[in-house]
Short mmCIF file of C-alpha atoms and ligand atoms in Angstrom, two decimals:
data_model
loop_
_atom_site.label_atom_id
_atom_site.label_comp_id
_atom_site.label_asym_id
_atom_site.label_seq_id
_atom_site.Cartn_x
_atom_site.Cartn_y
_atom_site.Cartn_z
CA MET X 54 -175.34 109.71 136.48
CA LYS X 55 -172.77 112.42 135.94
CA ARG X 56 -173.11 113.72 139.45
CA LEU X 57 -172.60 110.09 140.66
CA LYS X 58 -169.44 109.96 138.74
CA ILE X 59 -168.03 113.21 140.01
CA THR X 60 -169.00 112.30 143.61
CA THR X 61 -167.08 108.96 143.13
CA ILE X 62 -163.98 110.69 141.73
CA LEU X 63 -164.12 113.18 144.51
CA PHE X 64 -164.34 110.51 146.98
CA LEU X 65 -161.53 108.41 145.57
CA GLY X 66 -159.42 111.59 145.25
CA LEU X 67 -159.92 112.39 149.07
CA LEU X 68 -159.29 108.71 149.87
CA SER X 69 -156.05 108.65 148.15
CA LEU X 70 -154.91 112.01 149.66
CA SER X 71 -155.73 110.86 153.12
CA LEU X 72 -153.92 107.53 152.50
CA GLN X 73 -150.93 109.52 151.29
CA SER X 74 -150.95 111.87 154.25
CA ILE X 75 -151.16 108.75 156.69
CA ALA X 76 -148.06 107.42 154.84
CA GLN X 77 -146.31 110.78 155.06
CA SER X 78 -147.03 111.20 158.54
CA ALA X 79 -145.89 107.82 159.40
CA ALA X 80 -142.60 108.71 157.36
CA SER X 81 -142.29 111.79 159.40
CA ARG X 82 -142.36 110.04 162.60
CA ALA X 83 -139.44 107.75 161.77
CA ASN X 84 -137.04 107.46 164.46
CA TYR X 85 -133.30 108.24 163.92
CA ASP X 86 -132.37 108.44 167.52
CA GLU X 87 -130.38 105.28 168.74
CA SER X 88 -131.50 105.82 172.27
CA LYS X 89 -135.16 105.38 171.14
CA VAL X 90 -134.62 102.06 169.55
CA PRO X 91 -137.11 99.66 171.39
CA GLU X 92 -135.81 96.78 173.39
CA PHE X 93 -136.37 93.68 171.69
CA GLU X 94 -135.36 90.15 171.65
CA ILE X 95 -133.59 88.86 168.50
CA PRO X 96 -135.17 85.53 167.52
CA ASP X 97 -132.71 82.67 168.09
CA LEU X 98 -131.79 81.20 164.64
CA LEU X 99 -130.49 78.06 166.36
CA THR X 100 -133.75 77.30 168.03
CA SER X 101 -136.75 76.08 165.93
CA PHE X 102 -140.21 77.58 166.23
CA GLU X 103 -140.97 74.55 168.37
CA GLY X 104 -138.19 75.18 170.79
CA GLU X 105 -135.72 72.59 169.36
CA ALA X 106 -131.92 73.37 169.59
CA ILE X 107 -130.06 73.16 166.27
CA HIS X 108 -126.52 71.97 166.71
CA THR X 109 -125.39 70.92 163.26
CA ALA X 110 -125.43 72.10 159.58
CA ARG X 111 -127.57 69.03 158.72
CA GLU X 112 -130.23 70.01 161.45
CA TRP X 113 -130.26 73.62 160.07
CA GLU X 114 -130.89 72.31 156.52
CA THR X 115 -133.45 69.76 157.41
CA MET X 116 -135.34 71.42 160.22
CA ARG X 117 -134.67 75.22 160.67
CA ARG X 118 -134.06 76.40 157.07
CA PRO X 119 -137.27 75.19 155.67
CA GLU X 120 -139.55 76.62 158.48
CA LEU X 121 -137.79 79.98 158.13
CA LEU X 122 -138.00 79.73 154.33
CA ASP X 123 -141.71 79.04 154.75
CA PHE X 124 -142.18 82.03 156.79
CA PHE X 125 -140.64 84.47 154.51
CA THR X 126 -142.32 82.98 151.64
CA ASN X 127 -145.94 82.96 152.92
CA GLN X 128 -145.90 85.93 155.32
CA MET X 129 -143.44 88.32 153.73
CA TYR X 130 -142.39 88.30 150.06
CA GLY X 131 -145.13 85.93 148.98
CA LYS X 132 -145.20 82.67 147.31
CA ILE X 133 -144.93 82.07 143.45
CA PRO X 134 -148.18 80.43 142.39
CA GLY X 135 -146.45 77.76 140.15
CA ASP X 136 -143.61 76.81 137.99
CA LEU X 137 -143.16 78.47 134.52
CA ALA X 138 -140.31 77.39 132.24
CA ILE X 139 -138.87 79.70 129.69
CA THR X 140 -140.98 79.17 126.42
CA LYS X 141 -138.11 80.37 124.21
CA TRP X 142 -135.15 82.70 124.28
CA GLU X 143 -133.60 84.55 121.39
CA VAL X 144 -130.30 86.30 121.00
CA ILE X 145 -131.55 89.52 119.49
CA GLU X 146 -128.21 91.25 119.12
CA GLU X 147 -124.64 90.53 119.77
CA GLY X 148 -121.39 92.18 119.07
CA THR X 149 -117.53 92.10 119.90
CA GLY X 150 -115.42 94.95 120.73
CA ALA X 151 -117.64 96.26 123.47
CA ILE X 152 -116.36 98.09 126.60
CA ASN X 153 -113.24 99.49 124.73
CA GLY X 154 -112.73 96.27 122.95
CA LYS X 155 -112.52 94.06 126.06
CA ALA X 156 -115.98 92.42 125.88
CA LYS X 157 -118.67 90.69 123.95
CA ARG X 158 -122.08 92.16 124.15
CA LYS X 159 -125.33 90.06 123.96
CA GLN X 160 -129.00 91.03 124.18
CA VAL X 161 -131.26 88.07 124.75
CA ASP X 162 -134.98 88.16 124.82
CA ILE X 163 -136.51 85.62 127.30
CA HIS X 164 -140.08 84.74 126.50
CA VAL X 165 -142.60 83.03 129.01
CA GLU X 166 -146.23 82.17 128.52
CA ASN X 167 -149.11 80.80 130.60
CA ASN X 168 -152.83 80.85 130.58
CA GLY X 169 -152.79 82.38 127.14
CA LYS X 170 -150.70 85.42 128.37
CA LYS X 171 -147.14 86.34 127.44
CA LEU X 172 -144.29 88.14 128.86
CA SER X 173 -140.85 88.91 127.52
CA PHE X 174 -138.00 90.55 129.07
CA ASN X 175 -134.41 91.34 127.86
CA ILE X 176 -131.14 90.37 129.39
CA LEU X 177 -128.10 92.47 128.47
CA LEU X 178 -124.70 90.51 128.94
CA TYR X 179 -121.10 91.82 128.82
CA LEU X 180 -118.76 88.96 128.72
CA PRO X 181 -115.06 89.44 129.13
CA ASN X 182 -113.05 88.48 125.99
CA ASN X 183 -110.27 86.77 127.81
CA VAL X 184 -112.26 84.42 129.99
CA GLU X 185 -113.79 81.25 128.59
CA LYS X 186 -116.60 81.06 131.06
CA ALA X 187 -117.03 84.05 133.02
CA PRO X 188 -118.26 84.32 136.53
CA MET X 189 -121.07 86.82 136.67
CA PHE X 190 -122.96 89.59 138.47
CA LEU X 191 -126.58 89.56 137.80
CA GLY X 192 -128.73 92.30 138.82
CA TYR X 193 -131.58 94.69 137.91
CA ASN X 194 -131.37 98.24 136.79
CA PHE X 195 -133.82 100.93 137.57
CA TYR X 196 -134.04 102.73 134.25
CA GLY X 197 -133.47 100.54 131.45
CA ASN X 198 -130.28 98.37 130.12
CA HIS X 199 -129.09 101.35 128.17
CA ILE X 200 -128.42 103.25 131.40
CA VAL X 201 -125.49 100.96 132.67
CA TYR X 202 -123.01 102.06 129.90
CA ASN X 203 -122.79 104.54 127.00
CA ASP X 204 -123.05 101.94 124.24
CA PRO X 205 -125.28 102.87 121.31
CA ASN X 206 -126.07 99.28 120.55
CA ILE X 207 -128.08 98.65 123.74
CA ARG X 208 -131.82 98.68 122.77
CA ILE X 209 -134.13 100.89 124.77
CA SER X 210 -137.00 99.24 126.49
CA ASN X 211 -140.65 99.90 125.69
CA ALA X 212 -141.76 98.98 129.11
CA TRP X 213 -143.43 101.37 131.52
CA ALA X 214 -141.01 103.45 133.66
CA ARG X 215 -141.12 105.96 136.55
CA ASN X 216 -140.97 109.50 135.41
CA ASN X 217 -137.49 111.16 136.31
CA ASN X 218 -136.39 114.49 135.14
CA THR X 219 -132.74 113.65 135.68
CA TYR X 220 -132.94 110.88 132.99
CA GLY X 221 -135.41 112.51 130.75
CA ILE X 222 -138.31 110.16 131.43
CA THR X 223 -141.64 111.70 130.85
CA GLU X 224 -144.96 109.96 130.10
CA HIS X 225 -143.36 106.86 131.51
CA ARG X 226 -141.17 106.06 128.54
CA LEU X 227 -137.51 105.59 128.57
CA THR X 228 -135.42 107.62 126.16
CA GLU X 229 -131.84 108.28 124.70
CA GLU X 230 -131.29 110.76 127.40
CA SER X 231 -130.49 108.19 129.89
CA ARG X 232 -127.98 106.20 127.76
CA GLY X 233 -124.94 105.65 129.87
CA ALA X 234 -126.28 107.87 132.70
CA GLN X 235 -125.40 105.36 135.43
CA THR X 236 -122.10 104.22 134.12
CA GLU X 237 -120.51 105.25 137.46
CA ASN X 238 -123.04 103.20 139.42
CA TRP X 239 -122.47 100.08 137.39
CA GLN X 240 -118.63 99.99 136.88
CA VAL X 241 -118.89 97.72 133.92
CA GLU X 242 -115.38 98.28 132.94
CA LYS X 243 -114.03 97.23 136.46
CA MET X 244 -115.91 94.09 136.29
CA ILE X 245 -114.59 93.10 132.78
CA ASP X 246 -111.03 94.11 133.71
CA ALA X 247 -111.42 91.73 136.80
CA GLY X 248 -112.70 88.83 134.61
CA TYR X 249 -116.28 89.00 135.38
CA GLY X 250 -119.28 89.32 133.18
CA LEU X 251 -122.39 91.32 133.85
CA ALA X 252 -126.06 90.39 133.12
CA THR X 253 -128.62 93.06 133.67
CA ILE X 254 -132.36 93.35 133.09
CA TYR X 255 -134.64 96.38 133.27
CA TYR X 256 -136.76 95.59 136.15
CA GLY X 257 -139.97 97.12 134.77
CA GLU X 258 -140.03 94.42 132.12
CA VAL X 259 -140.66 91.74 134.65
CA ASP X 260 -143.13 93.76 136.79
CA PRO X 261 -143.49 97.51 136.43
CA ASP X 262 -142.93 99.19 139.92
CA ARG X 263 -146.54 100.34 140.68
CA ASP X 264 -149.34 99.21 142.78
CA ASP X 265 -151.08 97.50 139.98
CA PHE X 266 -151.26 93.75 139.57
CA SER X 267 -152.81 93.89 136.06
CA ASP X 268 -149.40 94.12 134.32
CA GLY X 269 -146.05 92.41 134.69
CA ILE X 270 -145.82 88.71 135.32
CA HIS X 271 -148.53 88.20 138.12
CA PRO X 272 -151.58 88.05 135.40
CA LEU X 273 -149.78 85.06 133.80
CA PHE X 274 -150.75 82.94 136.92
CA TYR X 275 -154.30 84.20 137.67
CA ASN X 276 -157.28 81.63 137.81
CA GLU X 277 -160.52 82.68 136.04
CA GLY X 278 -161.73 85.94 137.56
CA GLN X 279 -158.77 86.60 139.73
CA ASP X 280 -157.18 90.12 139.39
CA LYS X 281 -154.61 90.19 142.13
CA PRO X 282 -152.42 87.60 143.98
CA LEU X 283 -153.75 85.74 147.01
CA ASP X 284 -152.74 87.00 150.52
CA ASN X 285 -149.65 84.70 150.73
CA GLU X 286 -148.87 85.21 147.13
CA TRP X 287 -145.90 87.18 145.50
CA GLY X 288 -145.64 90.98 145.62
CA ALA X 289 -143.31 92.68 143.33
CA ILE X 290 -140.17 91.77 145.12
CA SER X 291 -140.97 88.03 144.79
CA ALA X 292 -141.78 88.65 141.18
CA TRP X 293 -138.53 90.40 140.41
CA ALA X 294 -136.82 87.64 142.24
CA TRP X 295 -138.55 85.14 139.94
CA GLY X 296 -137.21 87.01 136.91
CA LEU X 297 -133.64 86.63 138.23
CA THR X 298 -134.21 82.74 138.61
CA LYS X 299 -135.35 82.66 134.94
CA ALA X 300 -132.28 84.62 134.02
CA MET X 301 -130.29 82.01 135.69
CA ASP X 302 -132.21 79.41 133.59
CA TYR X 303 -130.78 81.12 130.61
CA LEU X 304 -127.39 81.75 131.92
CA GLU X 305 -127.08 77.84 132.61
CA GLN X 306 -127.43 77.54 128.73
CA ASP X 307 -125.03 80.27 127.73
CA PRO X 308 -121.52 78.85 126.86
CA GLY X 309 -119.72 82.18 127.84
CA VAL X 310 -120.90 81.81 131.38
CA ASP X 311 -119.85 79.84 134.41
CA ALA X 312 -123.33 79.26 135.92
CA SER X 313 -121.93 77.96 139.08
CA LYS X 314 -120.48 81.42 139.78
CA VAL X 315 -123.38 83.76 139.42
CA VAL X 316 -123.69 86.38 142.14
CA THR X 317 -126.95 88.39 142.43
CA PHE X 318 -126.65 92.06 142.98
CA GLY X 319 -129.12 94.87 143.82
CA HIS X 320 -129.42 98.32 145.06
CA SER X 321 -132.19 99.46 147.49
CA ARG X 322 -135.51 97.82 146.62
CA LEU X 323 -133.56 95.75 144.05
CA GLY X 324 -130.98 94.88 147.01
CA LYS X 325 -134.05 93.44 148.79
CA THR X 326 -134.87 91.53 145.62
CA SER X 327 -131.26 90.33 145.27
CA LEU X 328 -131.31 88.74 148.66
CA TRP X 329 -134.56 87.09 148.12
CA ALA X 330 -133.51 85.72 144.76
CA GLY X 331 -130.41 84.31 146.32
CA VAL X 332 -132.38 82.76 149.17
CA VAL X 333 -134.95 81.10 147.06
CA ASP X 334 -132.70 79.79 144.36
CA GLU X 335 -129.74 77.89 145.60
CA ARG X 336 -128.14 77.91 142.22
CA PHE X 337 -126.85 81.48 142.82
CA ALA X 338 -123.27 81.43 144.29
CA GLY X 339 -123.83 84.45 146.32
CA ALA X 340 -125.89 87.70 146.96
CA ILE X 341 -124.95 91.34 147.28
CA SER X 342 -127.33 93.76 148.82
CA ASN X 343 -126.49 97.41 148.46
CA ASN X 344 -128.18 99.74 150.88
CA SER X 345 -131.22 97.26 150.95
CA GLY X 346 -132.72 98.68 154.16
CA CYS X 347 -136.17 97.80 155.39
CA GLY X 348 -137.52 94.52 154.05
CA GLY X 349 -133.82 93.79 152.93
CA ALA X 350 -130.78 93.46 155.13
CA ALA X 351 -131.93 95.73 158.09
CA LEU X 352 -133.57 94.30 161.24
CA SER X 353 -137.33 95.32 161.37
CA LYS X 354 -137.48 95.20 165.07
CA ARG X 355 -135.22 98.16 165.56
CA LYS X 356 -137.85 100.37 163.87
CA PHE X 357 -135.09 102.64 162.90
CA GLY X 358 -135.66 104.81 159.81
CA GLU X 359 -138.05 103.17 157.48
CA THR X 360 -140.48 100.81 159.28
CA LEU X 361 -142.70 98.15 158.23
CA GLU X 362 -145.74 100.30 158.50
CA ILE X 363 -144.08 103.01 156.47
CA ILE X 364 -142.96 100.68 153.58
CA ASN X 365 -146.24 98.91 153.39
CA ASN X 366 -148.22 101.88 153.07
CA ALA X 367 -145.82 103.65 150.58
CA PHE X 368 -145.34 100.46 148.49
CA PRO X 369 -148.41 98.20 149.02
CA HIS X 370 -147.27 96.18 146.07
CA TRP X 371 -143.83 95.01 147.28
CA PHE X 372 -144.72 92.41 149.82
CA CYS X 373 -147.55 89.84 149.98
CA ASP X 374 -150.64 91.04 151.78
CA ASN X 375 -150.12 88.88 154.81
CA PHE X 376 -147.07 91.00 155.67
CA ASN X 377 -149.45 93.95 156.70
CA ILE X 378 -150.01 92.10 160.10
CA TYR X 379 -146.76 93.34 161.15
CA ASN X 380 -147.35 97.08 160.61
CA ASP X 381 -146.32 98.74 163.74
CA ASN X 382 -146.43 95.27 165.31
CA GLU X 383 -142.77 94.16 164.76
CA GLU X 384 -142.82 92.59 168.25
CA ALA X 385 -145.18 89.87 166.71
CA LEU X 386 -142.63 88.79 164.02
CA PRO X 387 -141.11 85.39 164.88
CA VAL X 388 -138.06 86.27 162.60
CA ASP X 389 -136.11 89.34 161.59
CA GLN X 390 -133.94 89.95 158.70
CA HIS X 391 -130.84 88.30 160.07
CA ALA X 392 -132.66 85.06 159.40
CA LEU X 393 -133.01 86.06 155.69
CA ILE X 394 -129.10 86.51 155.63
CA ALA X 395 -128.69 83.14 157.36
CA LEU X 396 -130.96 81.40 154.54
CA MET X 397 -128.04 82.16 152.25
CA ALA X 398 -125.57 80.04 154.31
CA PRO X 399 -123.17 78.58 153.48
CA ARG X 400 -123.13 80.69 150.31
CA PRO X 401 -121.32 84.11 150.58
CA VAL X 402 -123.50 87.26 151.26
CA TYR X 403 -122.49 90.80 151.15
CA ILE X 404 -124.35 93.59 152.95
CA ALA X 405 -123.31 97.19 152.20
CA SER X 406 -124.42 100.44 154.01
CA ALA X 407 -123.81 104.23 153.26
CA GLU X 408 -123.23 106.56 156.29
CA GLU X 409 -125.77 109.06 155.32
CA ASP X 410 -128.40 106.48 154.38
CA GLN X 411 -130.03 106.50 157.73
CA TRP X 412 -133.33 105.70 156.19
CA ALA X 413 -132.13 102.22 155.37
CA ASP X 414 -130.53 101.86 159.04
CA PRO X 415 -126.89 101.03 158.42
CA LYS X 416 -126.54 99.64 162.03
CA GLY X 417 -129.60 97.37 161.50
CA GLU X 418 -128.18 96.15 158.27
CA PHE X 419 -124.80 95.46 159.91
CA LEU X 420 -126.47 93.55 162.88
CA SER X 421 -128.28 91.21 160.64
CA GLY X 422 -124.93 90.08 159.34
CA PHE X 423 -123.54 89.70 162.98
CA TYR X 424 -126.76 87.65 164.08
CA ALA X 425 -126.63 85.43 161.05
CA THR X 426 -123.17 84.37 161.67
CA PRO X 427 -123.74 81.41 164.09
CA VAL X 428 -125.55 79.74 161.02
CA TYR X 429 -122.47 80.24 158.93
CA LYS X 430 -120.26 78.79 161.78
CA LEU X 431 -122.26 75.64 161.60
CA PHE X 432 -120.80 75.27 157.97
CA GLY X 433 -117.26 76.07 159.04
CA LYS X 434 -117.61 79.54 157.34
CA SER X 435 -116.73 83.00 158.83
CA GLY X 436 -118.92 85.95 159.40
CA ILE X 437 -119.06 89.03 161.65
CA ASP X 438 -117.78 88.31 164.89
CA ASP X 439 -117.58 91.75 166.60
CA GLU X 440 -120.93 93.32 167.50
CA GLN X 441 -119.29 96.76 167.14
CA MET X 442 -119.82 98.13 163.67
CA PRO X 443 -116.62 98.53 161.66
CA GLY X 444 -115.42 102.06 160.73
CA ILE X 445 -116.24 103.98 157.41
CA HIS X 446 -114.27 102.22 154.71
CA HIS X 447 -113.12 99.21 156.82
CA PRO X 448 -114.66 96.38 154.90
CA ILE X 449 -115.10 92.77 156.46
CA HIS X 450 -114.53 90.34 153.56
CA ASN X 451 -115.80 87.11 155.00
CA SER X 452 -118.52 84.68 153.89
CA VAL X 453 -120.83 87.24 155.58
CA ALA X 454 -119.23 90.45 154.36
CA TYR X 455 -120.06 93.98 155.29
CA HIS X 456 -119.08 97.55 154.70
CA ILE X 457 -120.04 101.00 155.43
CA ARG X 458 -118.95 103.86 153.15
CA SER X 459 -119.22 107.66 153.54
CA GLY X 460 -121.84 109.29 151.37
CA LYS X 461 -125.41 108.68 150.30
CA HIS X 462 -127.89 106.10 149.31
CA ALA X 463 -126.12 105.05 145.87
CA VAL X 464 -123.90 102.47 144.33
CA THR X 465 -120.40 103.77 143.89
CA ALA X 466 -117.00 102.82 142.54
CA TYR X 467 -115.97 102.09 146.06
CA ASP X 468 -118.79 99.64 146.48
CA TRP X 469 -117.95 97.71 143.34
CA GLU X 470 -114.23 97.59 144.30
CA GLN X 471 -115.22 95.80 147.44
CA TYR X 472 -117.67 93.40 145.82
CA ILE X 473 -115.03 92.39 143.20
CA LYS X 474 -112.33 91.82 145.77
CA TRP X 475 -114.69 89.83 147.87
CA ALA X 476 -116.13 87.86 144.97
CA ASP X 477 -112.54 86.91 143.82
CA ILE X 478 -112.02 85.26 147.30
CA HIS X 479 -115.44 83.73 147.85
CA VAL X 480 -116.72 83.06 144.32
CA LYS X 481 -114.25 83.22 141.51
CA ASN X 482 -111.20 81.36 142.84
CA GLN X 483 -113.40 78.71 144.80
C1 GTR P 653 -137.35 104.00 149.27
C2 GTR P 653 -137.75 102.96 150.02
C3 GTR P 653 -136.61 102.13 150.47
C4 GTR P 653 -135.71 101.75 149.39
C5 GTR P 653 -135.73 102.91 148.26
C6 GTR P 653 -135.25 102.48 146.77
O1 GTR P 653 -138.35 104.95 148.88
O2 GTR P 653 -138.35 103.53 151.10
O3 GTR P 653 -137.13 100.95 151.03
O4 GTR P 653 -136.06 100.57 148.71
O5 GTR P 653 -136.83 103.52 148.01
O6 GTR P 653 -135.62 101.54 146.30
O7 GTR P 653 -134.57 103.27 146.23
#
């Protein structure tokens, strides 16, 4: 019996080692050479899967948008198995005089339950004092709400977190050490000064970011005997996007919020999430994806930097299982990520890249915006007309917006300055 156990452990250990090395070797083969980008045809957004031409915004909305949305839902991010309304929300703390006396702070617990199981997550809100109903940025953070600003009143989440030495996270627990540690990345004060509110959620409260479907929101929808989603059902990105839609349900009730002006925001994997949430829930006034890369704004068919095979091996829980069909088989995709950008139309969408973030393929992120533009034109909106990428720090602030800044994979003050200027034009003053 004991020997069997040891053999099983050894076998599982070897299996996970070899899976890891397959993933690592795929990552080490990533292409960063523009001349090695394969030739590919970009799927035409204005021709339906059946070959019918789309001429008007109405045809887009009634014929083309639904079939594209269906593809992304069932083949990529995964379908949400059912509707689930908020059972109850509770303001667990609020205070005035936050952010140097310029804002109100609110911490709200959102509770849902289904099939006898429960989940709660917390939204931290900062609302500018001098605005009656604030336009909002809504986005997840990676390491707890208390990381976004050095405010001793922000509660520390108990949810599972990835260990991180910089933030003093060991044994998967968040601590005081990370309070205010990402103030620079969040720029809350700039938002408040510009008349915006911020709503943020720790993503691990909605679904811990690990390949384990026994925790987070997924189990609330399982049928008897089920322990993971079906092949076309939600991975973690879709689950996080669901959380943003529930946050929106709450924001619609908050008297300090202008719910018609809520823009989703996210960085990296959470930038993928921000786009998907914006697409599935048309109540959002816009979406911002910061360095979202593969499975976000970047075109998959370019196979530049991170590829579908790499991402699906490294993060098997992010997309639905059906999406594995396209591992090293991008040619077979009847869509690419420009279609995801176009699904936001006519609402404004911002794609941002960083020069040194080649893993996320800045050019592929830019081209998605360029190829999505004909759909925006159907609605009389402007996008990206020039196929040449703009220079570093030359933002394009149209309905489809884009910038590339110097530096690494991160969110910076420069990024937020651009988002605010653009939101002033396309969201706040609309
Ligand atoms: C990387 C992943 C990217 C990106 C990033 C992040 O490891 O390959 O797709 O999402 O993580 O979220 O920081």
